[in-house]
Amino acid sequence: MMQAPTFDALFRNCQRSAVHLEMRDGYMRSDPAFIDWAAGKVIDPAERWRSWLDIVKEATGRGVSVRRARIVSEPVSDYIRFEHSVTDGLNINAGEEVGWLPRQQATALALPGNDFWVFDDKAVLVNHFDGEGDSLEHEYAEDPQLASLLSSAFEKVWEKAVPHAQYRLV
């Protein structure tokens, strides 16, 4: 396994595209932002995740296409409700396109076993999580076959996904 560059470096070096596929119904439930949201506190995504917003805004400002697809079970989990509630202020505000695909519509798709990022169709960052959704490690590779496989899987999801502005939580 190659040493993974930082997200900053991956986005800074990205020239054309960054795609991200998320397939879990919950991540890092111990995240203070999720805990605050669950307690009814107002979350300002631009304030909470300023560095992420700045990194992605800089990339999209250079013309990098950043797309994120989320496969979700319906009815959605509380964590997905949280993600949906901060998507406009964080992801869309940064220039990302976000699509949502109900899991029932993903049955016929061949999908990888893990969430991932693909940068410029060549650099791959696979995200590994434990059973509670906490991040374990990132696996980095510059493997053309893996990048092609993951990019293809992402595109199949993207074709079926509902754009964020049109997706209604169930």
Short mmCIF file of C-alpha atoms in Angstrom, two decimals:
data_model
loop_
_atom_site.label_atom_id
_atom_site.label_comp_id
_atom_site.label_asym_id
_atom_site.label_seq_id
_atom_site.Cartn_x
_atom_site.Cartn_y
_atom_site.Cartn_z
CA MET A 1 0.00 0.00 0.00
CA MET A 2 1.36 3.40 -1.03
CA GLN A 3 1.49 6.26 1.46
CA ALA A 4 -1.68 8.27 0.93
CA PRO A 5 -1.26 11.95 0.13
CA THR A 6 -3.33 14.31 2.25
CA PHE A 7 -6.74 15.41 1.00
CA ASP A 8 -5.22 18.87 0.58
CA ALA A 9 -2.54 17.48 -1.75
CA LEU A 10 -5.00 15.31 -3.69
CA PHE A 11 -7.27 18.27 -4.35
CA ARG A 12 -4.39 20.69 -4.95
CA ASN A 13 -2.91 18.35 -7.58
CA CYS A 14 -6.24 17.42 -9.13
CA GLN A 15 -6.68 18.88 -12.60
CA ARG A 16 -9.95 17.55 -14.04
CA SER A 17 -12.16 15.49 -11.77
CA ALA A 18 -12.70 14.09 -8.32
CA VAL A 19 -15.51 11.62 -7.69
CA HIS A 20 -16.58 10.15 -4.36
CA LEU A 21 -18.92 7.24 -3.71
CA GLU A 22 -20.47 6.82 -0.26
CA MET A 23 -22.39 3.64 0.48
CA ARG A 24 -22.89 3.55 4.26
CA ASP A 25 -25.97 4.68 6.17
CA GLY A 26 -23.88 6.13 8.97
CA TYR A 27 -20.43 7.51 9.59
CA MET A 28 -18.65 8.64 12.73
CA ARG A 29 -21.70 8.93 14.95
CA SER A 30 -19.32 10.21 17.63
CA ASP A 31 -18.65 13.31 15.49
CA PRO A 32 -19.43 16.40 17.60
CA ALA A 33 -21.25 17.99 14.64
CA PHE A 34 -23.59 14.99 14.34
CA ILE A 35 -24.14 14.96 18.11
CA ASP A 36 -24.94 18.69 18.07
CA TRP A 37 -27.32 18.27 15.12
CA ALA A 38 -29.06 15.32 16.83
CA ALA A 39 -29.49 17.51 19.91
CA GLY A 40 -31.25 20.14 17.79
CA LYS A 41 -28.40 22.63 17.57
CA VAL A 42 -28.06 24.66 14.39
CA ILE A 43 -25.06 23.58 12.32
CA ASP A 44 -23.26 26.08 10.10
CA PRO A 45 -21.37 23.80 7.69
CA ALA A 46 -19.15 26.61 6.39
CA GLU A 47 -18.00 27.29 9.94
CA ARG A 48 -17.68 23.66 11.10
CA TRP A 49 -15.79 22.42 8.06
CA ARG A 50 -14.04 25.59 6.83
CA SER A 51 -10.86 23.81 5.73
CA TRP A 52 -12.81 21.23 3.67
CA LEU A 53 -14.93 23.95 2.12
CA ASP A 54 -11.84 25.96 1.20
CA ILE A 55 -10.01 22.96 -0.30
CA VAL A 56 -12.93 21.95 -2.50
CA LYS A 57 -13.84 25.54 -3.44
CA GLU A 58 -10.27 26.12 -4.59
CA ALA A 59 -10.40 22.98 -6.78
CA THR A 60 -13.82 23.72 -8.27
CA GLY A 61 -12.71 27.31 -8.80
CA ARG A 62 -9.91 25.94 -11.02
CA GLY A 63 -12.50 24.03 -13.05
CA VAL A 64 -12.17 20.63 -11.35
CA SER A 65 -15.46 18.73 -11.51
CA VAL A 66 -16.19 17.36 -8.02
CA ARG A 67 -19.07 14.89 -7.79
CA ARG A 68 -20.30 12.89 -4.81
CA ALA A 69 -22.84 10.08 -4.99
CA ARG A 70 -24.53 8.62 -1.94
CA ILE A 71 -26.30 5.27 -1.94
CA VAL A 72 -28.80 5.31 0.91
CA SER A 73 -31.32 2.96 2.47
CA GLU A 74 -34.86 4.25 2.70
CA PRO A 75 -36.33 5.21 5.04
CA VAL A 76 -33.05 7.00 5.69
CA SER A 77 -31.08 6.84 8.92
CA ASP A 78 -30.67 9.82 11.24
CA TYR A 79 -27.10 10.14 10.01
CA ILE A 80 -28.26 10.45 6.40
CA ARG A 81 -30.77 13.10 7.52
CA PHE A 82 -27.83 14.95 9.08
CA GLU A 83 -25.73 14.64 5.90
CA HIS A 84 -28.64 15.83 3.78
CA SER A 85 -29.17 18.83 6.06
CA VAL A 86 -25.56 20.04 5.71
CA THR A 87 -25.08 19.24 2.01
CA ASP A 88 -26.24 22.62 0.68
CA GLY A 89 -24.08 24.62 3.08
CA LEU A 90 -21.00 22.43 2.62
CA ASN A 91 -20.84 20.36 -0.54
CA ILE A 92 -23.02 22.43 -2.88
CA ASN A 93 -21.55 25.67 -1.49
CA ALA A 94 -18.07 24.35 -2.33
CA GLY A 95 -19.08 23.65 -5.93
CA GLU A 96 -19.66 19.91 -5.68
CA GLU A 97 -22.48 18.14 -7.44
CA VAL A 98 -24.21 15.64 -5.17
CA GLY A 99 -26.51 12.81 -6.15
CA TRP A 100 -28.55 10.44 -4.00
CA LEU A 101 -29.45 6.89 -5.04
CA PRO A 102 -31.94 4.85 -3.03
CA ARG A 103 -30.31 1.49 -2.29
CA GLN A 104 -33.25 -0.40 -3.80
CA GLN A 105 -32.34 1.13 -7.17
CA ALA A 106 -28.72 -0.07 -6.88
CA THR A 107 -29.43 -3.81 -6.85
CA ALA A 108 -28.40 -4.39 -10.47
CA LEU A 109 -25.16 -2.39 -10.13
CA ALA A 110 -21.78 -4.04 -9.59
CA LEU A 111 -20.35 -2.04 -6.69
CA PRO A 112 -17.04 -2.18 -4.83
CA GLY A 113 -17.00 -3.16 -1.18
CA ASN A 114 -15.77 0.19 0.11
CA ASP A 115 -16.35 3.91 -0.26
CA PHE A 116 -13.74 5.63 -2.40
CA TRP A 117 -12.43 8.73 -4.14
CA VAL A 118 -10.96 8.76 -7.65
CA PHE A 119 -8.92 11.80 -8.72
CA ASP A 120 -8.37 12.50 -12.44
CA ASP A 121 -9.31 8.89 -13.25
CA LYS A 122 -5.95 7.69 -11.93
CA ALA A 123 -5.40 8.23 -8.20
CA VAL A 124 -7.61 6.16 -5.89
CA LEU A 125 -8.27 6.66 -2.20
CA VAL A 126 -10.28 3.80 -0.66
CA ASN A 127 -11.93 4.56 2.67
CA HIS A 128 -12.05 1.78 5.27
CA PHE A 129 -14.46 2.04 8.21
CA ASP A 130 -15.28 -0.08 11.23
CA GLY A 131 -18.78 -1.38 11.94
CA GLU A 132 -19.74 1.84 13.71
CA GLY A 133 -18.69 4.02 10.76
CA ASP A 134 -15.47 5.32 12.27
CA SER A 135 -12.59 5.75 9.85
CA LEU A 136 -9.91 3.08 10.14
CA GLU A 137 -7.55 3.93 7.30
CA HIS A 138 -7.24 5.17 3.76
CA GLU A 139 -5.75 2.94 1.10
CA TYR A 140 -4.06 4.90 -1.68
CA ALA A 141 -3.22 3.51 -5.11
CA GLU A 142 -2.27 4.71 -8.55
CA ASP A 143 -3.49 1.58 -10.31
CA PRO A 144 -5.07 2.23 -13.74
CA GLN A 145 -7.24 -0.91 -13.61
CA LEU A 146 -8.56 -0.11 -10.14
CA ALA A 147 -9.17 3.52 -11.07
CA SER A 148 -11.07 2.41 -14.19
CA LEU A 149 -13.16 -0.10 -12.24
CA LEU A 150 -14.08 2.41 -9.53
CA SER A 151 -14.72 5.24 -12.01
CA SER A 152 -17.05 2.95 -13.95
CA ALA A 153 -18.93 1.97 -10.77
CA PHE A 154 -19.27 5.64 -9.83
CA GLU A 155 -20.63 6.56 -13.28
CA LYS A 156 -23.25 3.80 -13.12
CA VAL A 157 -24.44 5.15 -9.76
CA TRP A 158 -24.31 8.74 -11.03
CA GLU A 159 -26.52 7.87 -14.03
CA LYS A 160 -29.30 6.70 -11.67
CA ALA A 161 -28.77 9.21 -8.85
CA VAL A 162 -31.23 11.97 -8.05
CA PRO A 163 -29.60 15.42 -7.93
CA HIS A 164 -29.43 16.84 -4.40
CA ALA A 165 -31.89 19.68 -5.12
CA GLN A 166 -34.50 17.14 -6.22
CA TYR A 167 -33.92 14.38 -3.65
CA ARG A 168 -36.53 14.19 -0.92
CA LEU A 169 -35.80 12.26 2.25
CA VAL A 170 -38.03 9.28 2.91
#
